[in-house]
PDB file of C-alpha atoms and ligand atoms in Angstrom:
ATOM      1  CA  MET A   1       0.000   0.000   0.000  1.00 96.00           C
ATOM      2  CA  GLN A   2       1.246   3.414  -0.998  1.00 97.00           C
ATOM      3  CA  THR A   3       0.186   6.249   1.321  1.00 98.00           C
ATOM      4  CA  ILE A   4      -0.288   9.702  -0.183  1.00 98.00           C
ATOM      5  CA  SER A   5      -1.484  12.779   1.668  1.00 98.00           C
ATOM      6  CA  SER A   6      -2.818  16.141   0.607  1.00 98.00           C
ATOM      7  CA  ILE A   7      -1.435  18.860   2.869  1.00 98.00           C
ATOM      8  CA  SER A   8      -1.340  22.642   3.139  1.00 97.00           C
ATOM      9  CA  LEU A   9      -1.433  24.872   6.160  1.00 96.00           C
ATOM     10  CA  ALA A  10      -4.375  27.071   5.207  1.00 96.00           C
ATOM     11  CA  GLY A  11      -8.055  26.544   4.593  1.00 97.00           C
ATOM     12  CA  GLY A  12      -9.639  26.375   1.152  1.00 97.00           C
ATOM     13  CA  GLN A  13      -6.483  25.333  -0.734  1.00 98.00           C
ATOM     14  CA  GLY A  14      -8.035  22.316  -2.456  1.00 98.00           C
ATOM     15  CA  LYS A  15      -6.800  19.512  -0.178  1.00 98.00           C
ATOM     16  CA  THR A  16     -10.128  17.716   0.057  1.00 98.00           C
ATOM     17  CA  THR A  17     -10.902  18.299  -3.630  1.00 98.00           C
ATOM     18  CA  VAL A  18      -7.598  16.662  -4.613  1.00 98.00           C
ATOM     19  CA  VAL A  19      -8.167  13.697  -2.285  1.00 98.00           C
ATOM     20  CA  LEU A  20     -11.698  13.165  -3.577  1.00 98.00           C
ATOM     21  CA  PHE A  21     -10.933  13.255  -7.297  1.00 98.00           C
ATOM     22  CA  LEU A  22      -7.580  11.451  -6.988  1.00 98.00           C
ATOM     23  CA  SER A  23      -9.042   8.586  -4.975  1.00 98.00           C
ATOM     24  CA  ARG A  24     -12.015   8.206  -7.308  1.00 97.00           C
ATOM     25  CA  TRP A  25      -9.731   8.262 -10.335  1.00 97.00           C
ATOM     26  CA  LEU A  26      -7.453   5.561  -8.885  1.00 97.00           C
ATOM     27  CA  ALA A  27     -10.529   3.476  -7.972  1.00 97.00           C
ATOM     28  CA  THR A  28     -11.884   3.892 -11.526  1.00 96.00           C
ATOM     29  CA  LEU A  29      -8.568   2.563 -12.846  1.00 96.00           C
ATOM     30  CA  GLY A  30      -9.285  -0.604 -10.852  1.00 97.00           C
ATOM     31  CA  HIS A  31      -7.084  -0.004  -7.811  1.00 97.00           C
ATOM     32  CA  THR A  32      -8.357  -0.670  -4.313  1.00 98.00           C
ATOM     33  CA  VAL A  33      -8.255   2.621  -2.454  1.00 98.00           C
ATOM     34  CA  LEU A  34      -8.611   3.519   1.198  1.00 98.00           C
ATOM     35  CA  VAL A  35      -9.321   7.178   1.891  1.00 98.00           C
ATOM     36  CA  ILE A  36      -8.854   8.661   5.327  1.00 98.00           C
ATOM     37  CA  ASP A  37     -10.578  11.797   6.521  1.00 98.00           C
ATOM     38  CA  ALA A  38      -8.062  13.255   8.977  1.00 98.00           C
ATOM     39  CA  ASP A  39      -9.764  16.641   9.276  1.00 98.00           C
ATOM     40  CA  PRO A  40     -12.271  17.266  12.093  1.00 97.00           C
ATOM     41  CA  GLN A  41     -14.212  19.483   9.646  1.00 97.00           C
ATOM     42  CA  SER A  42     -14.932  16.126   7.938  1.00 97.00           C
ATOM     43  CA  SER A  43     -15.555  17.605   4.472  1.00 97.00           C
ATOM     44  CA  LEU A  44     -14.262  14.457   2.788  1.00 98.00           C
ATOM     45  CA  THR A  45     -16.709  12.267   4.709  1.00 98.00           C
ATOM     46  CA  THR A  46     -19.482  14.619   3.569  1.00 97.00           C
ATOM     47  CA  PHE A  47     -18.223  14.844  -0.044  1.00 96.00           C
ATOM     48  CA  LEU A  48     -18.380  11.042  -0.211  1.00 96.00           C
ATOM     49  CA  GLY A  49     -21.986  11.130   1.001  1.00 94.00           C
ATOM     50  CA  PHE A  50     -21.102   9.138   4.091  1.00 95.00           C
ATOM     51  CA  GLN A  51     -23.046   9.497   7.316  1.00 94.00           C
ATOM     52  CA  VAL A  52     -21.232   8.617  10.564  1.00 94.00           C
ATOM     53  CA  GLU A  53     -23.672   6.691  12.771  1.00 93.00           C
ATOM     54  CA  PRO A  54     -23.585   7.454  16.506  1.00 90.00           C
ATOM     55  CA  ASP A  55     -21.237   5.082  18.352  1.00 91.00           C
ATOM     56  CA  SER A  56     -19.694   3.648  15.194  1.00 96.00           C
ATOM     57  CA  PRO A  57     -15.894   3.842  15.080  1.00 98.00           C
ATOM     58  CA  THR A  58     -14.148   6.609  13.140  1.00 98.00           C
ATOM     59  CA  LEU A  59     -10.514   7.680  12.761  1.00 98.00           C
ATOM     60  CA  LEU A  60     -10.627   8.882  16.371  1.00 97.00           C
ATOM     61  CA  GLU A  61     -11.180   5.382  17.769  1.00 97.00           C
ATOM     62  CA  VAL A  62      -8.663   3.901  15.321  1.00 98.00           C
ATOM     63  CA  LEU A  63      -5.919   6.338  16.374  1.00 97.00           C
ATOM     64  CA  LYS A  64      -6.704   5.886  20.068  1.00 95.00           C
ATOM     65  CA  ARG A  65      -6.454   2.101  19.626  1.00 95.00           C
ATOM     66  CA  GLN A  66      -9.978   1.592  20.900  1.00 97.00           C
ATOM     67  CA  VAL A  67     -10.852  -0.576  17.884  1.00 98.00           C
ATOM     68  CA  ASP A  68      -8.955  -2.595  15.292  1.00 98.00           C
ATOM     69  CA  THR A  69      -8.105  -0.484  12.258  1.00 98.00           C
ATOM     70  CA  ALA A  70     -10.278  -2.661   9.994  1.00 98.00           C
ATOM     71  CA  ASP A  71     -13.311  -1.874  12.187  1.00 98.00           C
ATOM     72  CA  GLY A  72     -12.970   1.804  11.256  1.00 98.00           C
ATOM     73  CA  VAL A  73     -12.992   1.067   7.503  1.00 98.00           C
ATOM     74  CA  TYR A  74     -16.322   1.364   5.646  1.00 98.00           C
ATOM     75  CA  GLU A  75     -17.446   0.684   2.108  1.00 97.00           C
ATOM     76  CA  THR A  76     -18.525   3.768   0.172  1.00 97.00           C
ATOM     77  CA  ARG A  77     -21.137   3.941  -2.582  1.00 95.00           C
ATOM     78  CA  HIS A  78     -18.264   3.813  -5.091  1.00 96.00           C
ATOM     79  CA  LYS A  79     -16.616   0.643  -6.340  1.00 97.00           C
ATOM     80  CA  ASN A  80     -13.080  -0.042  -4.984  1.00 98.00           C
ATOM     81  CA  LEU A  81     -13.297   2.942  -2.616  1.00 98.00           C
ATOM     82  CA  PHE A  82     -13.228   2.543   1.177  1.00 98.00           C
ATOM     83  CA  LEU A  83     -13.250   5.180   3.896  1.00 98.00           C
ATOM     84  CA  ILE A  84     -12.085   5.765   7.441  1.00 98.00           C
ATOM     85  CA  PRO A  85     -14.461   8.640   8.247  1.00 98.00           C
ATOM     86  CA  SER A  86     -14.308  11.443  10.779  1.00 98.00           C
ATOM     87  CA  ASP A  87     -16.540  13.876  12.551  1.00 95.00           C
ATOM     88  CA  ASP A  88     -15.772  16.908  14.705  1.00 95.00           C
ATOM     89  CA  ALA A  89     -15.004  14.650  17.686  1.00 95.00           C
ATOM     90  CA  LEU A  90     -11.635  13.941  15.991  1.00 96.00           C
ATOM     91  CA  ASP A  91     -10.291  17.126  17.611  1.00 94.00           C
ATOM     92  CA  ALA A  92     -10.059  15.171  20.863  1.00 93.00           C
ATOM     93  CA  VAL A  93      -7.216  13.095  19.420  1.00 94.00           C
ATOM     94  CA  GLN A  94      -4.798  16.059  19.513  1.00 92.00           C
ATOM     95  CA  ASP A  95      -4.086  15.679  23.221  1.00 91.00           C
ATOM     96  CA  TYR A  96      -3.905  11.909  22.929  1.00 92.00           C
ATOM     97  CA  LEU A  97      -1.275  12.162  20.164  1.00 92.00           C
ATOM     98  CA  ALA A  98       0.702  14.820  22.024  1.00 89.00           C
ATOM     99  CA  GLY A  99       0.831  12.649  25.125  1.00 87.00           C
ATOM    100  CA  SER A 100       1.356   9.259  23.501  1.00 81.00           C
ATOM    101  CA  GLY A 101       5.041   9.706  22.653  1.00 74.00           C
ATOM    102  CA  THR A 102       4.517   8.136  19.216  1.00 73.00           C
ATOM    103  CA  GLY A 103       2.574  11.109  17.790  1.00 74.00           C
ATOM    104  CA  ALA A 104       4.132  11.399  14.335  1.00 86.00           C
ATOM    105  CA  LEU A 105       4.177   7.626  13.816  1.00 90.00           C
ATOM    106  CA  ALA A 106       0.751   6.849  15.260  1.00 94.00           C
ATOM    107  CA  LEU A 107      -1.140   6.735  11.955  1.00 97.00           C
ATOM    108  CA  GLN A 108       1.613   4.814  10.189  1.00 96.00           C
ATOM    109  CA  ARG A 109       1.455   2.129  12.890  1.00 95.00           C
ATOM    110  CA  ARG A 110      -2.331   1.931  12.812  1.00 97.00           C
ATOM    111  CA  LEU A 111      -2.281   1.423   9.024  1.00 98.00           C
ATOM    112  CA  LYS A 112       0.082  -1.577   9.169  1.00 97.00           C
ATOM    113  CA  PRO A 113      -2.663  -4.178   9.800  1.00 98.00           C
ATOM    114  CA  VAL A 114      -4.599  -3.148   6.659  1.00 98.00           C
ATOM    115  CA  GLU A 115      -1.735  -2.370   4.293  1.00 97.00           C
ATOM    116  CA  LYS A 116      -2.131  -5.644   2.374  1.00 98.00           C
ATOM    117  CA  LEU A 117      -5.809  -4.937   1.671  1.00 98.00           C
ATOM    118  CA  PHE A 118      -5.352  -1.757  -0.369  1.00 98.00           C
ATOM    119  CA  ASP A 119      -3.214  -0.535  -3.258  1.00 97.00           C
ATOM    120  CA  TYR A 120      -3.402   3.097  -2.153  1.00 98.00           C
ATOM    121  CA  CYS A 121      -4.243   5.055   0.947  1.00 98.00           C
ATOM    122  CA  ILE A 122      -5.087   8.718   0.306  1.00 98.00           C
ATOM    123  CA  VAL A 123      -5.264  10.985   3.345  1.00 98.00           C
ATOM    124  CA  ASP A 124      -6.958  14.368   3.703  1.00 98.00           C
ATOM    125  CA  ALA A 125      -5.092  16.529   6.223  1.00 98.00           C
ATOM    126  CA  PRO A 126      -6.421  19.374   8.373  1.00 97.00           C
ATOM    127  CA  PRO A 127      -5.387  22.956   7.523  1.00 97.00           C
ATOM    128  CA  GLN A 128      -3.561  23.633  10.784  1.00 93.00           C
ATOM    129  CA  ARG A 129      -0.114  22.801  11.996  1.00 92.00           C
ATOM    130  CA  SER A 130      -1.321  20.211  14.501  1.00 92.00           C
ATOM    131  CA  GLN A 131      -0.590  16.766  15.904  1.00 93.00           C
ATOM    132  CA  ILE A 132      -3.047  15.310  13.390  1.00 96.00           C
ATOM    133  CA  CYS A 133      -1.204  16.989  10.530  1.00 95.00           C
ATOM    134  CA  LEU A 134       2.141  15.644  11.803  1.00 93.00           C
ATOM    135  CA  THR A 135       0.894  12.075  12.089  1.00 95.00           C
ATOM    136  CA  VAL A 136      -0.571  12.281   8.573  1.00 97.00           C
ATOM    137  CA  MET A 137       2.794  13.453   7.244  1.00 96.00           C
ATOM    138  CA  GLY A 138       4.571  10.764   9.250  1.00 94.00           C
ATOM    139  CA  ALA A 139       2.468   8.077   7.534  1.00 96.00           C
ATOM    140  CA  SER A 140       3.029   9.442   4.012  1.00 97.00           C
ATOM    141  CA  ASP A 141       5.200   7.980   1.269  1.00 96.00           C
ATOM    142  CA  GLY A 142       4.267  10.961  -0.851  1.00 97.00           C
ATOM    143  CA  MET A 143       2.692  14.343  -0.221  1.00 97.00           C
ATOM    144  CA  VAL A 144       0.909  16.646  -2.609  1.00 98.00           C
ATOM    145  CA  ILE A 145       0.523  20.324  -1.745  1.00 98.00           C
ATOM    146  CA  PRO A 146      -2.466  22.068  -3.322  1.00 98.00           C
ATOM    147  CA  VAL A 147      -1.981  25.836  -3.321  1.00 98.00           C
ATOM    148  CA  GLU A 148      -4.584  28.394  -4.247  1.00 98.00           C
ATOM    149  CA  ALA A 149      -3.276  30.707  -6.978  1.00 97.00           C
ATOM    150  CA  SER A 150      -3.462  33.683  -4.595  1.00 95.00           C
ATOM    151  CA  VAL A 151      -1.244  35.517  -2.115  1.00 94.00           C
ATOM    152  CA  LYS A 152      -2.794  33.534   0.745  1.00 95.00           C
ATOM    153  CA  GLY A 153      -1.877  30.377  -1.152  1.00 97.00           C
ATOM    154  CA  LEU A 154       1.767  31.400  -1.526  1.00 97.00           C
ATOM    155  CA  GLN A 155       2.054  32.079   2.196  1.00 97.00           C
ATOM    156  CA  SER A 156       0.570  28.693   2.998  1.00 97.00           C
ATOM    157  CA  LEU A 157       3.001  27.010   0.574  1.00 98.00           C
ATOM    158  CA  ILE A 158       5.994  28.460   2.409  1.00 97.00           C
ATOM    159  CA  ARG A 159       4.617  27.465   5.825  1.00 96.00           C
ATOM    160  CA  THR A 160       3.898  23.951   4.567  1.00 97.00           C
ATOM    161  CA  LEU A 161       7.411  23.518   3.131  1.00 97.00           C
ATOM    162  CA  GLU A 162       8.884  24.758   6.417  1.00 95.00           C
ATOM    163  CA  LEU A 163       6.881  22.173   8.339  1.00 94.00           C
ATOM    164  CA  VAL A 164       8.018  19.354   6.045  1.00 93.00           C
ATOM    165  CA  ASP A 165      11.623  20.474   6.563  1.00 92.00           C
ATOM    166  CA  GLU A 166      11.188  20.539  10.333  1.00 90.00           C
ATOM    167  CA  LEU A 167       9.790  17.029  10.355  1.00 89.00           C
ATOM    168  CA  LYS A 168      12.688  15.798   8.218  1.00 88.00           C
ATOM    169  CA  GLN A 169      15.193  17.286  10.648  1.00 87.00           C
ATOM    170  CA  GLU A 170      13.479  16.012  13.778  1.00 83.00           C
ATOM    171  CA  ASP A 171      12.720  12.513  12.598  1.00 78.00           C
ATOM    172  CA  SER A 172      15.341  10.610  10.612  1.00 76.00           C
ATOM    173  CA  GLU A 173      12.780   7.891   9.802  1.00 79.00           C
ATOM    174  CA  PHE A 174      10.558  10.357   7.983  1.00 83.00           C
ATOM    175  CA  GLY A 175      10.830   9.458   4.298  1.00 84.00           C
ATOM    176  CA  GLY A 176       7.822  11.203   2.788  1.00 91.00           C
ATOM    177  CA  GLN A 177       8.546  12.840  -0.558  1.00 94.00           C
ATOM    178  CA  ILE A 178       6.863  15.898  -1.948  1.00 96.00           C
ATOM    179  CA  LEU A 179       5.251  14.789  -5.204  1.00 97.00           C
ATOM    180  CA  GLY A 180       4.420  18.287  -6.270  1.00 97.00           C
ATOM    181  CA  VAL A 181       2.480  21.479  -5.833  1.00 98.00           C
ATOM    182  CA  ILE A 182      -0.898  21.772  -7.573  1.00 98.00           C
ATOM    183  CA  PRO A 183      -2.058  25.330  -8.257  1.00 98.00           C
ATOM    184  CA  PHE A 184      -5.739  25.444  -7.266  1.00 98.00           C
ATOM    185  CA  ARG A 185      -8.470  27.682  -8.700  1.00 98.00           C
ATOM    186  CA  ASP A 186      -6.216  28.746 -11.541  1.00 98.00           C
ATOM    187  CA  ARG A 187      -8.254  31.432 -13.324  1.00 97.00           C
ATOM    188  CA  TRP A 188      -8.500  31.757 -17.087  1.00 95.00           C
ATOM    189  CA  VAL A 189     -10.497  34.145 -19.209  1.00 94.00           C
ATOM    190  CA  GLY A 190     -11.102  32.612 -22.610  1.00 90.00           C
ATOM    191  CA  ARG A 191      -7.794  31.162 -23.735  1.00 91.00           C
ATOM    192  CA  GLN A 192      -5.699  33.241 -21.373  1.00 95.00           C
ATOM    193  CA  ARG A 193      -4.642  32.733 -17.822  1.00 96.00           C
ATOM    194  CA  THR A 194      -5.360  35.847 -15.747  1.00 97.00           C
ATOM    195  CA  LYS A 195      -2.354  37.995 -14.848  1.00 97.00           C
ATOM    196  CA  GLU A 196      -2.902  37.212 -11.174  1.00 96.00           C
ATOM    197  CA  SER A 197      -2.884  33.431 -11.670  1.00 97.00           C
ATOM    198  CA  GLN A 198       0.094  33.701 -13.993  1.00 97.00           C
ATOM    199  CA  SER A 199       2.134  35.660 -11.487  1.00 98.00           C
ATOM    200  CA  ASN A 200       1.181  33.487  -8.506  1.00 98.00           C
ATOM    201  CA  ILE A 201       1.992  30.242 -10.325  1.00 98.00           C
ATOM    202  CA  LYS A 202       5.321  31.706 -11.421  1.00 98.00           C
ATOM    203  CA  THR A 203       6.083  32.479  -7.797  1.00 98.00           C
ATOM    204  CA  MET A 204       5.212  28.868  -6.861  1.00 98.00           C
ATOM    205  CA  GLU A 205       7.773  27.755  -9.448  1.00 98.00           C
ATOM    206  CA  GLN A 206      10.383  30.104  -7.988  1.00 98.00           C
ATOM    207  CA  ILE A 207       9.720  29.024  -4.399  1.00 98.00           C
ATOM    208  CA  THR A 208       9.952  25.298  -5.180  1.00 97.00           C
ATOM    209  CA  SER A 209      13.023  25.834  -7.370  1.00 97.00           C
ATOM    210  CA  GLU A 210      14.795  27.623  -4.542  1.00 97.00           C
ATOM    211  CA  TRP A 211      13.802  24.890  -2.115  1.00 94.00           C
ATOM    212  CA  PHE A 212      14.461  21.780  -4.225  1.00 94.00           C
ATOM    213  CA  GLY A 213      16.655  22.908  -7.123  1.00 96.00           C
ATOM    214  CA  GLN A 214      13.791  22.325  -9.572  1.00 96.00           C
ATOM    215  CA  SER A 215      10.215  23.473  -9.976  1.00 97.00           C
ATOM    216  CA  LEU A 216       7.758  21.030  -8.417  1.00 97.00           C
ATOM    217  CA  VAL A 217       4.676  22.753  -9.820  1.00 98.00           C
ATOM    218  CA  LEU A 218       2.295  20.279 -11.509  1.00 98.00           C
ATOM    219  CA  PRO A 219      -0.558  21.063 -13.912  1.00 98.00           C
ATOM    220  CA  SER A 220      -3.162  23.240 -12.234  1.00 98.00           C
ATOM    221  CA  ILE A 221      -6.764  22.737 -11.228  1.00 98.00           C
ATOM    222  CA  ARG A 222      -8.747  25.408 -13.045  1.00 97.00           C
ATOM    223  CA  GLU A 223     -11.272  27.609 -11.322  1.00 97.00           C
ATOM    224  CA  SER A 224     -14.559  26.009 -12.388  1.00 96.00           C
ATOM    225  CA  GLU A 225     -18.056  25.478 -11.076  1.00 97.00           C
ATOM    226  CA  LYS A 226     -17.916  22.005 -12.633  1.00 97.00           C
ATOM    227  CA  PHE A 227     -15.848  20.747  -9.695  1.00 97.00           C
ATOM    228  CA  LYS A 228     -18.475  21.862  -7.184  1.00 96.00           C
ATOM    229  CA  GLN A 229     -21.218  20.375  -9.334  1.00 97.00           C
ATOM    230  CA  ALA A 230     -19.338  17.071  -9.568  1.00 97.00           C
ATOM    231  CA  ILE A 231     -18.843  17.064  -5.781  1.00 96.00           C
ATOM    232  CA  ASN A 232     -22.519  17.820  -5.125  1.00 96.00           C
ATOM    233  CA  GLN A 233     -23.698  15.160  -7.561  1.00 96.00           C
ATOM    234  CA  GLY A 234     -21.202  12.533  -6.365  1.00 95.00           C
ATOM    235  CA  LYS A 235     -19.762  12.242  -9.872  1.00 95.00           C
ATOM    236  CA  THR A 236     -16.262  12.139 -11.318  1.00 95.00           C
ATOM    237  CA  LEU A 237     -15.151  14.803 -13.791  1.00 96.00           C
ATOM    238  CA  HIS A 238     -15.162  12.137 -16.507  1.00 94.00           C
ATOM    239  CA  GLU A 239     -18.755  11.241 -15.671  1.00 94.00           C
ATOM    240  CA  MET A 240     -19.592  14.953 -15.980  1.00 94.00           C
ATOM    241  CA  GLY A 241     -18.080  14.938 -19.490  1.00 95.00           C
ATOM    242  CA  GLN A 242     -15.257  17.192 -18.216  1.00 95.00           C
ATOM    243  CA  SER A 243     -12.212  14.992 -18.878  1.00 94.00           C
ATOM    244  CA  ASP A 244     -10.092  18.065 -19.717  1.00 94.00           C
ATOM    245  CA  LEU A 245     -10.489  19.367 -16.166  1.00 96.00           C
ATOM    246  CA  ALA A 246      -9.209  16.044 -14.802  1.00 96.00           C
ATOM    247  CA  PHE A 247      -5.747  16.470 -16.349  1.00 97.00           C
ATOM    248  CA  ALA A 248      -4.105  17.639 -13.083  1.00 98.00           C
ATOM    249  CA  ILE A 249      -5.420  14.565 -11.276  1.00 98.00           C
ATOM    250  CA  GLU A 250      -4.261  12.217 -14.027  1.00 97.00           C
ATOM    251  CA  VAL A 251      -0.739  13.679 -13.970  1.00 97.00           C
ATOM    252  CA  LEU A 252      -0.683  13.381 -10.183  1.00 98.00           C
ATOM    253  CA  SER A 253      -1.649   9.717 -10.386  1.00 97.00           C
ATOM    254  CA  GLN A 254       1.231   9.156 -12.826  1.00 96.00           C
ATOM    255  CA  LYS A 255       3.614  10.805 -10.331  1.00 95.00           C
ATOM    256  CA  ILE A 256       2.367   8.427  -7.657  1.00 96.00           C
ATOM    257  CA  ASN A 257       3.005   5.493  -9.979  1.00 92.00           C
ATOM    258  CA  ALA A 258       6.545   6.704 -10.628  1.00 91.00           C
ATOM    259  CA  LEU A 259       7.171   7.018  -6.885  1.00 87.00           C
ATOM    260  CA  GLU A 260       6.227   3.368  -6.483  1.00 80.00           C
ATOM    261  CA  GLU A 261       8.520   2.246  -9.311  1.00 80.00           C
ATOM    262  CA  ASN A 262      11.472   4.151  -7.840  1.00 73.00           C
ATOM    263  CA  ARG A 263      11.159   2.586  -4.419  1.00 69.00           C
TER     264      ARG A 263
HETATM  265  N1  LIG B   1     -11.920  23.914  -9.456  1.00 70.42           N
HETATM  266  C1  LIG B   1     -12.562  24.612  -8.526  1.00 70.42           C
HETATM  267  N2  LIG B   1     -12.879  25.901  -8.726  1.00 70.42           N
HETATM  268  C2  LIG B   1     -13.487  26.628  -7.772  1.00 70.42           C
HETATM  269  N3  LIG B   1     -13.859  26.152  -6.574  1.00 70.42           N
HETATM  270  C3  LIG B   1     -13.574  24.863  -6.314  1.00 70.42           C
HETATM  271  C4  LIG B   1     -12.930  24.027  -7.265  1.00 70.42           C
HETATM  272  N4  LIG B   1     -12.788  22.804  -6.731  1.00 70.42           N
HETATM  273  C5  LIG B   1     -13.328  22.852  -5.510  1.00 70.42           C
HETATM  274  N5  LIG B   1     -13.804  24.067  -5.240  1.00 70.42           N
HETATM  275  C6  LIG B   1     -14.409  24.551  -3.998  1.00 70.42           C
HETATM  276  O1  LIG B   1     -13.393  25.190  -3.238  1.00 70.42           O
HETATM  277  C7  LIG B   1     -13.633  25.014  -1.843  1.00 70.42           C
HETATM  278  C8  LIG B   1     -12.356  24.680  -1.120  1.00 70.42           C
HETATM  279  O2  LIG B   1     -11.846  23.444  -1.578  1.00 70.42           O
HETATM  280  P1  LIG B   1     -11.412  22.288  -0.549  1.00 70.42           P
HETATM  281  O3  LIG B   1     -12.514  22.009   0.406  1.00 70.42           O
HETATM  282  O4  LIG B   1     -10.912  21.167  -1.379  1.00 70.42           O
HETATM  283  O5  LIG B   1     -10.203  22.985   0.210  1.00 70.42           O
HETATM  284  P2  LIG B   1      -9.433  22.472   1.529  1.00 70.42           P
HETATM  285  O6  LIG B   1      -8.004  22.843   1.381  1.00 70.42           O
HETATM  286  O7  LIG B   1      -9.733  21.042   1.747  1.00 70.42           O
HETATM  287  O8  LIG B   1     -10.112  23.362   2.654  1.00 70.42           O
HETATM  288  P3  LIG B   1     -10.053  23.115   4.244  1.00 70.42           P
HETATM  289  O9  LIG B   1      -8.676  23.447   4.672  1.00 70.42           O
HETATM  290  O10 LIG B   1     -11.073  24.051   4.791  1.00 70.42           O
HETATM  291  O11 LIG B   1     -10.376  21.676   4.485  1.00 70.42           O
HETATM  292  C9  LIG B   1     -14.708  23.939  -1.740  1.00 70.42           C
HETATM  293  O12 LIG B   1     -15.895  24.533  -1.293  1.00 70.42           O
HETATM  294  C10 LIG B   1     -14.905  23.414  -3.139  1.00 70.42           C
HETATM  295  O13 LIG B   1     -16.249  23.141  -3.443  1.00 70.42           O
HETATM  296 MG1  LIG B   2     -10.514  20.083   3.404  1.00 70.42          MG
END
């Protein structure tokens, strides 16, 4: 099982959108995919149309070792796609992780018992620098950073890269690689990218080049109502007849494949 997370330290950057469309694309290709909602806002659980029943285990109980990991995994309405859901009670795990001594490795350890059951595990991270975010990063083989093509997005990119660096320095076992940065809500008018998007994406290229010696910017996700419509209707972009808009997700899935081959 290959574990990939979507991280960025600000709200509204496209983390959940990337997790949703990536996981559904991989499942459509025939892979068995486990998605994990690691954000107490639980948007991913909602986007997947999943309702957490009272007293049924979620990521909270899995992380706290109150249930076996497999007991927190549910089928979704989509073929090949399984979910460890969350609700706002997940916030309570912050103190547990901080006090457990294994914080950053907690999720990785809890995933071991199910790693043979799935080809991919795709994790949606919360927007804050928190214990949950650290344990998600600690479990990741690869990380994708969605970044809104805005000034707020650029600031969140820098903070996210700083956090990844910190984790690398603190924990020699941390081997998660950054797969790339996906510009989110890239605005075009007709056949032209707006000046604002153009300049912000250029800055993303400069920032990643300075950090890694090469630009890690991947194809962008365009600003489009079609994404929201697809989310609301529980459809993929291909099912909406919008294959062009799925290009960023397809390229990301190829990157994930390459990561596997290089291991
Ligand atoms: N291509 C798009 N163009 C415009 N809006 C979009 C697009 N894709 C998704 N959205 C909307 O943008 C909003 C933010 O996206 P998303 O929820 O993925 O961000 P996030 O980083 O997960 O946010 P949070 O940190 O709050 O969890 C959502 O309401 C979503 O419906
Ligand atoms: Mg989200």
